Amino acid sequence: LSLSLSLFAAVIRNYGNLLLELSGVVPDGIVAFFTSYQYMENIVASWYEQGILENVQRNKLIFIETQDAAETSMALEKYQEVMAGSQGRRERGEQGKPK
């Protein structure tokens, strides 16, 4: 059981590092899907503890879906606003993190 937990922790870390690498090279946004809210919360907590999310935030804004429909709707609206602004900056030849 201990070995499988260690492997699972390594998988979580590796996916987090992949997300970090992608956040530095993918223009605009990245969407990550999880099989359940509980699984997402566990993964996000692990990435937070490992400092992965802090590093991702240097490249991308992070929006996290919740089970609350109003909060999720607001987050999706903000995401769309950021992506629309990012598209405009790219068309003008500007680079960098959304402001």
PDB file of C-alpha atoms in Angstrom:
ATOM      1  CA  LEU A   1       0.000   0.000   0.000  1.00  0.00           C
ATOM      2  CA  SER A   2       2.848   2.387   0.825  1.00  0.00           C
ATOM      3  CA  LEU A   3       4.439   1.860  -2.585  1.00  0.00           C
ATOM      4  CA  SER A   4       1.162   2.585  -4.408  1.00  0.00           C
ATOM      5  CA  LEU A   5       0.692   5.789  -2.383  1.00  0.00           C
ATOM      6  CA  SER A   6       4.213   6.877  -3.274  1.00  0.00           C
ATOM      7  CA  LEU A   7       3.564   6.174  -6.947  1.00  0.00           C
ATOM      8  CA  PHE A   8       0.268   8.079  -6.797  1.00  0.00           C
ATOM      9  CA  ALA A   9       2.023  11.061  -5.190  1.00  0.00           C
ATOM     10  CA  ALA A  10       4.644  10.936  -7.949  1.00  0.00           C
ATOM     11  CA  VAL A  11       1.930  10.886 -10.620  1.00  0.00           C
ATOM     12  CA  ILE A  12       0.242  13.921  -9.057  1.00  0.00           C
ATOM     13  CA  ARG A  13       3.564  15.774  -8.930  1.00  0.00           C
ATOM     14  CA  ASN A  14       4.409  14.805 -12.518  1.00  0.00           C
ATOM     15  CA  TYR A  15       1.053  16.028 -13.837  1.00  0.00           C
ATOM     16  CA  GLY A  16       1.541  19.240 -11.885  1.00  0.00           C
ATOM     17  CA  ASN A  17       4.980  19.723 -13.413  1.00  0.00           C
ATOM     18  CA  LEU A  18       3.537  19.039 -16.859  1.00  0.00           C
ATOM     19  CA  LEU A  19       0.880  21.699 -16.245  1.00  0.00           C
ATOM     20  CA  LEU A  20       3.629  24.090 -15.134  1.00  0.00           C
ATOM     21  CA  GLU A  21       5.686  23.435 -18.270  1.00  0.00           C
ATOM     22  CA  LEU A  22       2.643  23.846 -20.515  1.00  0.00           C
ATOM     23  CA  SER A  23       1.669  27.078 -18.776  1.00  0.00           C
ATOM     24  CA  GLY A  24       4.955  28.574 -19.893  1.00  0.00           C
ATOM     25  CA  VAL A  25       4.590  27.749 -23.575  1.00  0.00           C
ATOM     26  CA  VAL A  26       0.870  27.526 -24.377  1.00  0.00           C
ATOM     27  CA  PRO A  27      -0.607  30.888 -25.364  1.00  0.00           C
ATOM     28  CA  ASP A  28      -3.879  31.941 -23.770  1.00  0.00           C
ATOM     29  CA  GLY A  29      -5.522  29.452 -21.451  1.00  0.00           C
ATOM     30  CA  ILE A  30      -5.303  25.838 -20.394  1.00  0.00           C
ATOM     31  CA  VAL A  31      -8.280  23.861 -19.135  1.00  0.00           C
ATOM     32  CA  ALA A  32      -7.731  20.848 -16.890  1.00  0.00           C
ATOM     33  CA  PHE A  33     -10.494  18.318 -16.311  1.00  0.00           C
ATOM     34  CA  PHE A  34     -10.857  16.042 -13.290  1.00  0.00           C
ATOM     35  CA  THR A  35     -13.104  13.024 -12.740  1.00  0.00           C
ATOM     36  CA  SER A  36     -14.801  14.511  -9.656  1.00  0.00           C
ATOM     37  CA  TYR A  37     -14.789  17.584  -7.444  1.00  0.00           C
ATOM     38  CA  GLN A  38     -13.252  15.572  -4.585  1.00  0.00           C
ATOM     39  CA  TYR A  39     -10.432  14.341  -6.816  1.00  0.00           C
ATOM     40  CA  MET A  40      -9.842  17.874  -8.110  1.00  0.00           C
ATOM     41  CA  GLU A  41      -9.721  19.267  -4.571  1.00  0.00           C
ATOM     42  CA  ASN A  42      -7.167  16.642  -3.545  1.00  0.00           C
ATOM     43  CA  ILE A  43      -4.965  17.265  -6.581  1.00  0.00           C
ATOM     44  CA  VAL A  44      -5.160  21.054  -6.270  1.00  0.00           C
ATOM     45  CA  ALA A  45      -4.305  20.805  -2.549  1.00  0.00           C
ATOM     46  CA  SER A  46      -1.263  18.664  -3.373  1.00  0.00           C
ATOM     47  CA  TRP A  47      -0.112  21.065  -6.080  1.00  0.00           C
ATOM     48  CA  TYR A  48      -0.572  23.979  -3.680  1.00  0.00           C
ATOM     49  CA  GLU A  49       1.518  22.265  -0.997  1.00  0.00           C
ATOM     50  CA  GLN A  50       4.241  21.452  -3.544  1.00  0.00           C
ATOM     51  CA  GLY A  51       4.392  25.059  -4.779  1.00  0.00           C
ATOM     52  CA  ILE A  52       3.292  24.045  -8.266  1.00  0.00           C
ATOM     53  CA  LEU A  53       0.262  26.342  -8.348  1.00  0.00           C
ATOM     54  CA  GLU A  54       2.344  29.307  -7.222  1.00  0.00           C
ATOM     55  CA  ASN A  55       4.670  28.707 -10.148  1.00  0.00           C
ATOM     56  CA  VAL A  56       1.799  28.199 -12.606  1.00  0.00           C
ATOM     57  CA  GLN A  57       0.344  31.543 -11.463  1.00  0.00           C
ATOM     58  CA  ARG A  58       3.491  33.247 -12.718  1.00  0.00           C
ATOM     59  CA  ASN A  59       2.362  32.266 -16.242  1.00  0.00           C
ATOM     60  CA  LYS A  60      -1.430  31.980 -16.066  1.00  0.00           C
ATOM     61  CA  LEU A  61      -4.377  33.132 -14.034  1.00  0.00           C
ATOM     62  CA  ILE A  62      -6.042  30.208 -12.263  1.00  0.00           C
ATOM     63  CA  PHE A  63      -9.798  29.760 -12.158  1.00  0.00           C
ATOM     64  CA  ILE A  64     -11.147  26.802 -10.178  1.00  0.00           C
ATOM     65  CA  GLU A  65     -14.660  25.484 -10.660  1.00  0.00           C
ATOM     66  CA  THR A  66     -16.718  24.922  -7.535  1.00  0.00           C
ATOM     67  CA  GLN A  67     -19.930  23.019  -6.953  1.00  0.00           C
ATOM     68  CA  ASP A  68     -21.731  26.344  -6.512  1.00  0.00           C
ATOM     69  CA  ALA A  69     -23.406  27.206  -9.825  1.00  0.00           C
ATOM     70  CA  ALA A  70     -23.221  30.990  -9.280  1.00  0.00           C
ATOM     71  CA  GLU A  71     -19.509  30.918  -8.386  1.00  0.00           C
ATOM     72  CA  THR A  72     -18.726  28.692 -11.346  1.00  0.00           C
ATOM     73  CA  SER A  73     -20.690  30.926 -13.691  1.00  0.00           C
ATOM     74  CA  MET A  74     -18.732  33.959 -12.437  1.00  0.00           C
ATOM     75  CA  ALA A  75     -15.408  32.129 -12.833  1.00  0.00           C
ATOM     76  CA  LEU A  76     -16.295  31.108 -16.397  1.00  0.00           C
ATOM     77  CA  GLU A  77     -17.259  34.688 -17.257  1.00  0.00           C
ATOM     78  CA  LYS A  78     -13.934  35.970 -15.897  1.00  0.00           C
ATOM     79  CA  TYR A  79     -12.076  33.259 -17.811  1.00  0.00           C
ATOM     80  CA  GLN A  80     -13.835  34.290 -21.033  1.00  0.00           C
ATOM     81  CA  GLU A  81     -12.968  37.958 -20.393  1.00  0.00           C
ATOM     82  CA  VAL A  82      -9.305  37.104 -19.866  1.00  0.00           C
ATOM     83  CA  MET A  83      -9.210  34.908 -22.965  1.00  0.00           C
ATOM     84  CA  ALA A  84     -10.893  37.616 -25.075  1.00  0.00           C
ATOM     85  CA  GLY A  85      -8.316  40.141 -23.862  1.00  0.00           C
ATOM     86  CA  SER A  86      -5.496  37.713 -24.514  1.00  0.00           C
ATOM     87  CA  GLN A  87      -6.698  37.177 -28.077  1.00  0.00           C
ATOM     88  CA  GLY A  88      -6.702  40.936 -28.608  1.00  0.00           C
ATOM     89  CA  ARG A  89      -3.155  41.311 -27.272  1.00  0.00           C
ATOM     90  CA  ARG A  90      -1.954  38.502 -29.518  1.00  0.00           C
ATOM     91  CA  GLU A  91      -3.552  40.164 -32.549  1.00  0.00           C
ATOM     92  CA  ARG A  92      -1.705  43.371 -31.661  1.00  0.00           C
ATOM     93  CA  GLY A  93       1.554  41.434 -31.292  1.00  0.00           C
ATOM     94  CA  GLU A  94       1.805  41.897 -27.514  1.00  0.00           C
ATOM     95  CA  GLN A  95       3.110  39.150 -25.249  1.00  0.00           C
ATOM     96  CA  GLY A  96       2.878  38.277 -21.606  1.00  0.00           C
ATOM     97  CA  LYS A  97       0.575  37.348 -18.791  1.00  0.00           C
ATOM     98  CA  PRO A  98      -2.961  38.784 -18.824  1.00  0.00           C
ATOM     99  CA  LYS A  99      -3.221  42.019 -16.889  1.00  0.00           C
TER     100      LYS A  99
END
